[in-house]
PDB file of C-alpha atoms and ligand atoms in Angstrom:
ATOM      1  CA  MET L  83     -17.606  59.853   5.987  1.00 58.00           C
ATOM      2  CA  ALA L  84     -15.212  56.839   5.904  1.00 61.00           C
ATOM      3  CA  SER L  85     -13.470  55.855   9.141  1.00 68.00           C
ATOM      4  CA  ALA L  86      -9.857  57.007   9.493  1.00 67.00           C
ATOM      5  CA  PRO L  87      -7.055  54.382   9.470  1.00 63.00           C
ATOM      6  CA  GLY L  88      -7.083  52.499  12.787  1.00 61.00           C
ATOM      7  CA  GLU L  89     -10.584  53.729  13.654  1.00 70.00           C
ATOM      8  CA  LEU L  90     -13.445  51.251  13.639  1.00 88.00           C
ATOM      9  CA  LEU L  91     -16.277  53.728  13.060  1.00 93.00           C
ATOM     10  CA  ALA L  92     -16.458  57.071  11.314  1.00 94.00           C
ATOM     11  CA  PRO L  93     -18.037  59.742  13.569  1.00 96.00           C
ATOM     12  CA  THR L  94     -21.497  60.378  12.150  1.00 97.00           C
ATOM     13  CA  THR L  95     -24.545  62.560  12.647  1.00 98.00           C
ATOM     14  CA  VAL L  96     -28.108  61.337  12.162  1.00 98.00           C
ATOM     15  CA  THR L  97     -31.208  63.543  11.912  1.00 98.00           C
ATOM     16  CA  ALA L  98     -34.689  62.064  12.400  1.00 98.00           C
ATOM     17  CA  HIS L  99     -37.917  62.553  14.364  1.00 98.00           C
ATOM     18  CA  GLY L 100     -36.977  66.055  15.519  1.00 98.00           C
ATOM     19  CA  LEU L 101     -33.636  64.882  16.925  1.00 98.00           C
ATOM     20  CA  LEU L 102     -30.053  65.401  15.881  1.00 98.00           C
ATOM     21  CA  LEU L 103     -27.802  62.555  17.015  1.00 98.00           C
ATOM     22  CA  ARG L 104     -24.183  63.687  16.935  1.00 98.00           C
ATOM     23  CA  PRO L 105     -20.895  62.467  18.427  1.00 98.00           C
ATOM     24  CA  LEU L 106     -20.440  63.410  22.094  1.00 98.00           C
ATOM     25  CA  THR L 107     -17.853  66.112  22.751  1.00 98.00           C
ATOM     26  CA  GLU L 108     -15.982  67.429  25.800  1.00 97.00           C
ATOM     27  CA  ALA L 109     -18.305  70.440  25.707  1.00 98.00           C
ATOM     28  CA  ASP L 110     -21.157  68.128  26.724  1.00 98.00           C
ATOM     29  CA  GLU L 111     -19.596  67.544  30.155  1.00 98.00           C
ATOM     30  CA  PRO L 112     -21.772  70.043  32.107  1.00 97.00           C
ATOM     31  CA  GLU L 113     -24.987  68.494  30.741  1.00 98.00           C
ATOM     32  CA  VAL L 114     -23.657  64.994  31.339  1.00 98.00           C
ATOM     33  CA  ALA L 115     -22.758  66.017  34.912  1.00 98.00           C
ATOM     34  CA  LEU L 116     -26.391  66.984  35.580  1.00 97.00           C
ATOM     35  CA  ALA L 117     -27.605  63.600  34.317  1.00 98.00           C
ATOM     36  CA  MET L 118     -24.966  61.776  36.377  1.00 97.00           C
ATOM     37  CA  ASP L 119     -26.706  63.051  39.525  1.00 97.00           C
ATOM     38  CA  ASP L 120     -30.073  61.538  38.522  1.00 98.00           C
ATOM     39  CA  PRO L 121     -31.103  58.436  40.510  1.00 97.00           C
ATOM     40  CA  GLY L 122     -32.585  56.707  37.431  1.00 97.00           C
ATOM     41  CA  VAL L 123     -29.490  57.212  35.311  1.00 98.00           C
ATOM     42  CA  LEU L 124     -27.250  56.082  38.176  1.00 97.00           C
ATOM     43  CA  ARG L 125     -29.336  53.012  38.923  1.00 97.00           C
ATOM     44  CA  TRP L 126     -30.075  51.791  35.429  1.00 96.00           C
ATOM     45  CA  ALA L 127     -27.665  53.195  32.906  1.00 97.00           C
ATOM     46  CA  VAL L 128     -24.071  53.778  33.971  1.00 96.00           C
ATOM     47  CA  GLY L 129     -22.787  50.669  35.741  1.00 93.00           C
ATOM     48  CA  ARG L 130     -21.370  50.248  39.217  1.00 93.00           C
ATOM     49  CA  ASN L 131     -18.001  51.918  38.679  1.00 95.00           C
ATOM     50  CA  VAL L 132     -19.395  55.211  37.426  1.00 97.00           C
ATOM     51  CA  ALA L 133     -22.198  55.185  40.024  1.00 96.00           C
ATOM     52  CA  ALA L 134     -19.573  54.806  42.774  1.00 96.00           C
ATOM     53  CA  THR L 135     -17.397  57.644  41.438  1.00 97.00           C
ATOM     54  CA  PRO L 136     -17.637  60.894  43.445  1.00 97.00           C
ATOM     55  CA  LEU L 137     -19.955  63.388  41.738  1.00 96.00           C
ATOM     56  CA  PRO L 138     -17.272  65.933  40.723  1.00 96.00           C
ATOM     57  CA  LEU L 139     -15.428  63.223  38.730  1.00 97.00           C
ATOM     58  CA  ARG L 140     -18.418  61.211  37.554  1.00 98.00           C
ATOM     59  CA  ALA L 141     -19.205  62.948  34.262  1.00 98.00           C
ATOM     60  CA  ARG L 142     -15.569  62.877  33.153  1.00 98.00           C
ATOM     61  CA  THR L 143     -15.249  59.197  34.099  1.00 98.00           C
ATOM     62  CA  TRP L 144     -18.381  58.326  32.122  1.00 98.00           C
ATOM     63  CA  LEU L 145     -17.525  60.573  29.180  1.00 98.00           C
ATOM     64  CA  ALA L 146     -13.867  59.619  28.599  1.00 97.00           C
ATOM     65  CA  PRO L 147     -14.371  56.199  26.951  1.00 97.00           C
ATOM     66  CA  ARG L 148     -17.253  57.558  24.892  1.00 97.00           C
ATOM     67  CA  LEU L 149     -15.218  60.414  23.470  1.00 97.00           C
ATOM     68  CA  THR L 150     -12.902  57.779  22.007  1.00 95.00           C
ATOM     69  CA  GLY L 151     -15.771  55.346  21.422  1.00 95.00           C
ATOM     70  CA  TRP L 152     -16.019  55.770  17.679  1.00 96.00           C
ATOM     71  CA  ALA L 153     -12.421  54.653  17.247  1.00 94.00           C
ATOM     72  CA  THR L 154     -12.977  51.556  19.369  1.00 92.00           C
ATOM     73  CA  GLY L 155     -16.378  50.331  18.161  1.00 93.00           C
ATOM     74  CA  THR L 156     -19.005  52.363  20.005  1.00 96.00           C
ATOM     75  CA  ALA L 157     -21.196  54.818  18.133  1.00 97.00           C
ATOM     76  CA  ALA L 158     -21.531  57.285  21.027  1.00 98.00           C
ATOM     77  CA  PHE L 159     -24.270  59.794  20.257  1.00 98.00           C
ATOM     78  CA  ALA L 160     -25.378  62.890  22.117  1.00 98.00           C
ATOM     79  CA  LEU L 161     -29.135  63.229  21.638  1.00 99.00           C
ATOM     80  CA  THR L 162     -29.999  66.820  20.868  1.00 98.00           C
ATOM     81  CA  ASP L 163     -33.015  68.806  19.734  1.00 98.00           C
ATOM     82  CA  ALA L 164     -32.730  69.223  15.970  1.00 98.00           C
ATOM     83  CA  GLU L 165     -34.091  72.771  16.177  1.00 98.00           C
ATOM     84  CA  ASP L 166     -32.301  74.410  19.076  1.00 98.00           C
ATOM     85  CA  GLY L 167     -29.453  71.976  19.787  1.00 98.00           C
ATOM     86  CA  ALA L 168     -30.528  71.383  23.412  1.00 98.00           C
ATOM     87  CA  PHE L 169     -28.820  68.362  24.967  1.00 98.00           C
ATOM     88  CA  LEU L 170     -31.439  65.672  25.665  1.00 98.00           C
ATOM     89  CA  GLY L 171     -29.510  62.522  26.465  1.00 98.00           C
ATOM     90  CA  TYR L 172     -27.266  59.739  25.231  1.00 98.00           C
ATOM     91  CA  LEU L 173     -27.545  56.712  22.997  1.00 98.00           C
ATOM     92  CA  GLY L 174     -24.693  54.328  22.305  1.00 98.00           C
ATOM     93  CA  LEU L 175     -24.392  51.379  19.963  1.00 98.00           C
ATOM     94  CA  ARG L 176     -21.544  49.402  21.435  1.00 97.00           C
ATOM     95  CA  ASP L 177     -19.634  46.272  20.518  1.00 90.00           C
ATOM     96  CA  VAL L 178     -20.104  47.065  16.841  1.00 92.00           C
ATOM     97  CA  GLN L 179     -18.046  44.483  14.957  1.00 79.00           C
ATOM     98  CA  ARG L 180     -17.524  42.247  18.015  1.00 82.00           C
ATOM     99  CA  ILE L 181     -20.200  39.887  16.733  1.00 86.00           C
ATOM    100  CA  PRO L 182     -20.632  40.204  12.958  1.00 87.00           C
ATOM    101  CA  ASP L 183     -23.518  42.510  11.986  1.00 94.00           C
ATOM    102  CA  GLN L 184     -24.669  43.101  15.583  1.00 96.00           C
ATOM    103  CA  ALA L 185     -24.488  45.766  18.280  1.00 97.00           C
ATOM    104  CA  VAL L 186     -25.835  46.537  21.750  1.00 97.00           C
ATOM    105  CA  ALA L 187     -27.824  49.714  22.462  1.00 98.00           C
ATOM    106  CA  GLY L 188     -27.738  51.688  25.721  1.00 98.00           C
ATOM    107  CA  TYR L 189     -29.382  55.025  26.473  1.00 98.00           C
ATOM    108  CA  TRP L 190     -30.540  57.613  28.964  1.00 98.00           C
ATOM    109  CA  VAL L 191     -32.549  60.804  28.722  1.00 98.00           C
ATOM    110  CA  THR L 192     -31.990  63.860  30.930  1.00 98.00           C
ATOM    111  CA  PRO L 193     -34.725  64.267  33.566  1.00 97.00           C
ATOM    112  CA  ALA L 194     -35.819  67.563  31.969  1.00 97.00           C
ATOM    113  CA  ALA L 195     -36.340  65.953  28.555  1.00 98.00           C
ATOM    114  CA  ARG L 196     -38.342  62.905  29.668  1.00 98.00           C
ATOM    115  CA  GLY L 197     -41.943  62.286  28.697  1.00 98.00           C
ATOM    116  CA  ARG L 198     -41.499  63.078  24.993  1.00 98.00           C
ATOM    117  CA  ALA L 199     -40.401  59.667  23.729  1.00 98.00           C
ATOM    118  CA  VAL L 200     -36.833  60.844  23.168  1.00 98.00           C
ATOM    119  CA  ALA L 201     -35.442  57.348  23.777  1.00 98.00           C
ATOM    120  CA  ALA L 202     -37.829  55.644  21.324  1.00 98.00           C
ATOM    121  CA  ARG L 203     -37.200  58.300  18.682  1.00 98.00           C
ATOM    122  CA  ALA L 204     -33.450  58.042  19.142  1.00 98.00           C
ATOM    123  CA  LEU L 205     -33.485  54.227  19.094  1.00 98.00           C
ATOM    124  CA  ASP L 206     -35.395  54.227  15.820  1.00 98.00           C
ATOM    125  CA  ALA L 207     -33.139  56.900  14.315  1.00 98.00           C
ATOM    126  CA  ALA L 208     -29.960  55.072  15.308  1.00 98.00           C
ATOM    127  CA  ALA L 209     -31.235  51.653  14.236  1.00 98.00           C
ATOM    128  CA  THR L 210     -32.418  52.921  10.852  1.00 98.00           C
ATOM    129  CA  TRP L 211     -28.982  54.439  10.266  1.00 98.00           C
ATOM    130  CA  ALA L 212     -27.061  51.405  11.536  1.00 97.00           C
ATOM    131  CA  PHE L 213     -29.071  48.979   9.378  1.00 97.00           C
ATOM    132  CA  ARG L 214     -28.179  50.889   6.205  1.00 97.00           C
ATOM    133  CA  ARG L 215     -25.403  49.454   4.059  1.00 96.00           C
ATOM    134  CA  PRO L 216     -21.923  50.992   4.514  1.00 93.00           C
ATOM    135  CA  SER L 217     -22.141  52.131   0.884  1.00 94.00           C
ATOM    136  CA  GLU L 218     -25.184  54.193   1.961  1.00 95.00           C
ATOM    137  CA  GLY L 219     -23.433  55.645   5.025  1.00 94.00           C
ATOM    138  CA  GLY L 220     -24.682  53.060   7.549  1.00 96.00           C
ATOM    139  CA  LEU L 221     -23.024  50.227   9.454  1.00 95.00           C
ATOM    140  CA  GLY L 222     -24.636  47.320   7.644  1.00 95.00           C
ATOM    141  CA  LEU L 223     -25.886  45.788  10.909  1.00 96.00           C
ATOM    142  CA  HIS L 224     -28.516  43.063  10.957  1.00 97.00           C
ATOM    143  CA  ARG L 225     -29.450  42.885  14.656  1.00 97.00           C
ATOM    144  CA  ILE L 226     -29.355  45.387  17.537  1.00 98.00           C
ATOM    145  CA  VAL L 227     -30.061  44.172  21.059  1.00 97.00           C
ATOM    146  CA  LEU L 228     -30.742  45.958  24.324  1.00 98.00           C
ATOM    147  CA  ASP L 229     -31.697  44.875  27.790  1.00 98.00           C
ATOM    148  CA  HIS L 230     -33.230  46.479  30.851  1.00 98.00           C
ATOM    149  CA  ALA L 231     -33.990  45.366  34.383  1.00 97.00           C
ATOM    150  CA  LEU L 232     -37.587  44.160  34.650  1.00 97.00           C
ATOM    151  CA  ASP L 233     -38.405  46.984  37.089  1.00 95.00           C
ATOM    152  CA  ASN L 234     -37.426  49.582  34.489  1.00 97.00           C
ATOM    153  CA  ILE L 235     -40.834  49.896  32.839  1.00 98.00           C
ATOM    154  CA  GLY L 236     -40.046  53.177  31.075  1.00 98.00           C
ATOM    155  CA  SER L 237     -37.111  51.592  29.271  1.00 98.00           C
ATOM    156  CA  CYS L 238     -39.242  48.582  28.304  1.00 98.00           C
ATOM    157  CA  ARG L 239     -41.881  50.901  26.832  1.00 98.00           C
ATOM    158  CA  ALA L 240     -39.295  52.941  24.923  1.00 98.00           C
ATOM    159  CA  ALA L 241     -37.715  49.807  23.448  1.00 98.00           C
ATOM    160  CA  THR L 242     -41.045  48.313  22.421  1.00 98.00           C
ATOM    161  CA  ARG L 243     -42.217  51.584  20.889  1.00 98.00           C
ATOM    162  CA  ALA L 244     -39.011  51.722  18.831  1.00 98.00           C
ATOM    163  CA  GLY L 245     -39.668  48.280  17.374  1.00 98.00           C
ATOM    164  CA  PHE L 246     -37.340  46.292  19.633  1.00 98.00           C
ATOM    165  CA  ALA L 247     -39.342  43.134  20.262  1.00 98.00           C
ATOM    166  CA  GLU L 248     -39.129  41.375  23.612  1.00 98.00           C
ATOM    167  CA  GLU L 249     -37.217  38.124  23.202  1.00 98.00           C
ATOM    168  CA  GLY L 250     -37.131  36.782  26.724  1.00 98.00           C
ATOM    169  CA  VAL L 251     -35.892  37.108  30.278  1.00 98.00           C
ATOM    170  CA  MET L 252     -32.204  37.018  31.121  1.00 98.00           C
ATOM    171  CA  ARG L 253     -32.000  35.672  34.659  1.00 98.00           C
ATOM    172  CA  GLU L 254     -30.045  37.814  37.144  1.00 98.00           C
ATOM    173  CA  SER L 255     -28.240  39.582  34.319  1.00 97.00           C
ATOM    174  CA  PHE L 256     -28.587  43.106  35.735  1.00 96.00           C
ATOM    175  CA  LEU L 257     -26.300  44.169  38.567  1.00 94.00           C
ATOM    176  CA  GLU L 258     -27.608  47.065  40.661  1.00 91.00           C
ATOM    177  CA  PRO L 259     -25.124  49.626  42.020  1.00 89.00           C
ATOM    178  CA  ASP L 260     -25.736  48.091  45.491  1.00 90.00           C
ATOM    179  CA  GLY L 261     -24.595  44.688  44.198  1.00 92.00           C
ATOM    180  CA  SER L 262     -28.012  43.012  44.057  1.00 94.00           C
ATOM    181  CA  ARG L 263     -29.019  41.188  40.891  1.00 96.00           C
ATOM    182  CA  ARG L 264     -32.197  41.582  38.838  1.00 96.00           C
ATOM    183  CA  ASP L 265     -33.685  39.693  35.929  1.00 98.00           C
ATOM    184  CA  SER L 266     -33.633  41.621  32.642  1.00 98.00           C
ATOM    185  CA  HIS L 267     -35.670  41.662  29.482  1.00 97.00           C
ATOM    186  CA  LEU L 268     -33.806  41.105  26.251  1.00 98.00           C
ATOM    187  CA  HIS L 269     -35.157  43.107  23.294  1.00 98.00           C
ATOM    188  CA  ALA L 270     -33.917  43.151  19.713  1.00 98.00           C
ATOM    189  CA  ARG L 271     -34.708  44.724  16.377  1.00 98.00           C
ATOM    190  CA  LEU L 272     -33.642  43.197  13.078  1.00 98.00           C
ATOM    191  CA  ALA L 273     -32.891  45.026   9.862  1.00 98.00           C
ATOM    192  CA  THR L 274     -35.736  43.049   8.327  1.00 98.00           C
ATOM    193  CA  ASP L 275     -38.323  44.034  10.974  1.00 98.00           C
ATOM    194  CA  PRO L 276     -41.000  46.521   9.926  1.00 96.00           C
ATOM    195  CA  SER L 277     -40.463  50.168  10.871  1.00 95.00           C
ATOM    196  CA  PRO L 278     -42.297  50.943  14.118  1.00 97.00           C
ATOM    197  CA  ASP L 279     -45.164  53.386  14.430  1.00 95.00           C
ATOM    198  CA  LEU L 280     -43.625  55.866  16.865  1.00 96.00           C
ATOM    199  CA  GLY L 281     -46.925  57.659  17.430  1.00 92.00           C
ATOM    200  CA  THR L 282     -46.893  61.261  18.639  1.00 94.00           C
ATOM    201  CA  TRP L 283     -44.843  62.957  21.306  1.00 93.00           C
TER     202      TRP L 283
HETATM  203  C1  COA F 148     -35.971  55.067  30.213  1.00 79.99           C
HETATM  204  C2  COA F 148     -35.840  56.496  29.680  1.00 79.99           C
HETATM  205  C3  COA F 148     -34.660  56.568  28.721  1.00 79.99           C
HETATM  206  C4  COA F 148     -37.136  56.846  28.944  1.00 79.99           C
HETATM  207  O1  COA F 148     -37.115  58.221  28.691  1.00 79.99           O
HETATM  208  P1  COA F 148     -38.115  58.879  27.608  1.00 79.99           P
HETATM  209  O2  COA F 148     -37.695  58.572  26.249  1.00 79.99           O
HETATM  210  O3  COA F 148     -38.263  60.298  27.988  1.00 79.99           O
HETATM  211  O4  COA F 148     -39.444  58.058  27.838  1.00 79.99           O
HETATM  212  P2  COA F 148     -40.888  58.635  28.207  1.00 79.99           P
HETATM  213  O5  COA F 148     -40.857  59.336  29.521  1.00 79.99           O
HETATM  214  O6  COA F 148     -41.387  59.373  27.020  1.00 79.99           O
HETATM  215  O7  COA F 148     -41.688  57.279  28.449  1.00 79.99           O
HETATM  216  C5  COA F 148     -41.712  56.242  27.498  1.00 79.99           C
HETATM  217  C6  COA F 148     -42.887  55.333  27.859  1.00 79.99           C
HETATM  218  O8  COA F 148     -42.633  54.726  29.131  1.00 79.99           O
HETATM  219  C7  COA F 148     -43.660  55.042  30.042  1.00 79.99           C
HETATM  220  N1  COA F 148     -43.017  55.250  31.345  1.00 79.99           N
HETATM  221  C8  COA F 148     -42.009  56.079  31.620  1.00 79.99           C
HETATM  222  N2  COA F 148     -41.639  55.941  32.901  1.00 79.99           N
HETATM  223  C9  COA F 148     -42.462  54.996  33.421  1.00 79.99           C
HETATM  224  C10 COA F 148     -42.599  54.416  34.718  1.00 79.99           C
HETATM  225  N3  COA F 148     -41.791  54.748  35.733  1.00 79.99           N
HETATM  226  N4  COA F 148     -43.531  53.455  34.887  1.00 79.99           N
HETATM  227  C11 COA F 148     -44.342  53.084  33.875  1.00 79.99           C
HETATM  228  N5  COA F 148     -44.267  53.606  32.625  1.00 79.99           N
HETATM  229  C12 COA F 148     -43.335  54.551  32.427  1.00 79.99           C
HETATM  230  C13 COA F 148     -44.303  56.299  29.499  1.00 79.99           C
HETATM  231  O9  COA F 148     -45.634  56.414  29.933  1.00 79.99           O
HETATM  232  C14 COA F 148     -44.212  56.049  28.002  1.00 79.99           C
HETATM  233  O10 COA F 148     -45.191  55.115  27.633  1.00 79.99           O
HETATM  234  P3  COA F 148     -45.863  55.108  26.183  1.00 79.99           P
HETATM  235  O11 COA F 148     -44.761  54.817  25.181  1.00 79.99           O
HETATM  236  O12 COA F 148     -46.865  54.029  26.267  1.00 79.99           O
HETATM  237  O13 COA F 148     -46.415  56.498  25.987  1.00 79.99           O
HETATM  238  C15 COA F 148     -35.639  57.511  30.848  1.00 79.99           C
HETATM  239  O14 COA F 148     -36.667  57.369  31.794  1.00 79.99           O
HETATM  240  C16 COA F 148     -34.295  57.375  31.528  1.00 79.99           C
HETATM  241  O15 COA F 148     -33.303  57.945  31.073  1.00 79.99           O
HETATM  242  N6  COA F 148     -34.248  56.621  32.650  1.00 79.99           N
HETATM  243  C17 COA F 148     -33.015  56.431  33.402  1.00 79.99           C
HETATM  244  C18 COA F 148     -31.929  55.687  32.595  1.00 79.99           C
HETATM  245  C19 COA F 148     -32.454  54.395  31.996  1.00 79.99           C
HETATM  246  O16 COA F 148     -33.293  53.725  32.564  1.00 79.99           O
HETATM  247  N7  COA F 148     -31.906  54.053  30.820  1.00 79.99           N
HETATM  248  C20 COA F 148     -32.245  52.811  30.151  1.00 79.99           C
HETATM  249  C21 COA F 148     -31.433  51.703  30.712  1.00 79.99           C
HETATM  250  S1  COA F 148     -31.917  50.128  30.027  1.00 79.99           S
END
C-alpha cells in the first residue's frame, strides 16, 4: 500500500517465521499495559519518561506516539502469533528517512512469550521487508542499527541471531531509568549481508 499524502510510511503487515507483524492499534493497550509492568521492559526498552509514568497511564503514554508512528517515520509493529493472533511484543523501526536509507530498531517481548526467539524472528522479518525496494512493497533501506546496554545479554543474543553484527561499544550511551549510564553495543545489519540462520525455536 502507498503512504497517504503527508504520511511518511504506509501501514504494513509482514508475515514470516510464524509471526504476523502488524501496525499497533488502541486495542493492544491491555497487552501493552501488562508488558509495561515488566522490570526488563521498563529498564531496557521504554526510556526514562515512560518508566517514570504511573502504571495506570504508562501503556497509553507509550502507545500514543506509536499509534501515529507510521505517519511520522516509525514503522511500529505489534508482534503477534501468525496462527492465533496472540500478542507477543513490539518491534519498531524508527527514524526512517532521517538518515537516507537507514533506520533504528527497538523491541521488547512480553514475559509470557520469551524463550522462543520472538525478537530474532521479528528482527529478521522486519529487516527483510525494510530492505526490499519500495516498488516491491519495502522501504528500500540499506542499513538498520540497534543498540543495547552491555548487561542486556538476551538482547545481544537476539540481535546477533538475526544477523545484526556487533560493530563496537558506544561509551555511556545507555541511560538507565535511575539516571546511571551504561556502555552499549552497537549492532547493524546491511541489505547486502547474508540472511541469518535463525535456527529452531
Ligand atoms: C531481549 C528480549 C527481547 C529477548 O526476548 P526473546 O526473543 O524471547 O529472546 P529469548 O528468550 O528467546 O532469548 C534469546 C537468546 O538470548 C539468551 N538469553 C535470554 N535472556 C538471557 C539472559 N538473561 N542471560 C543470558 N542469555 C540470555 C537466550 O538463551 C537465547 O540465546 P540463543 O539465541 O543462543 O538461544 C526480551 O528478553 C525482552 O523483551 N527483554 C526486555 C526488553 C529488552 O531488553 N528489549 C531490548 C532492548 S535493546
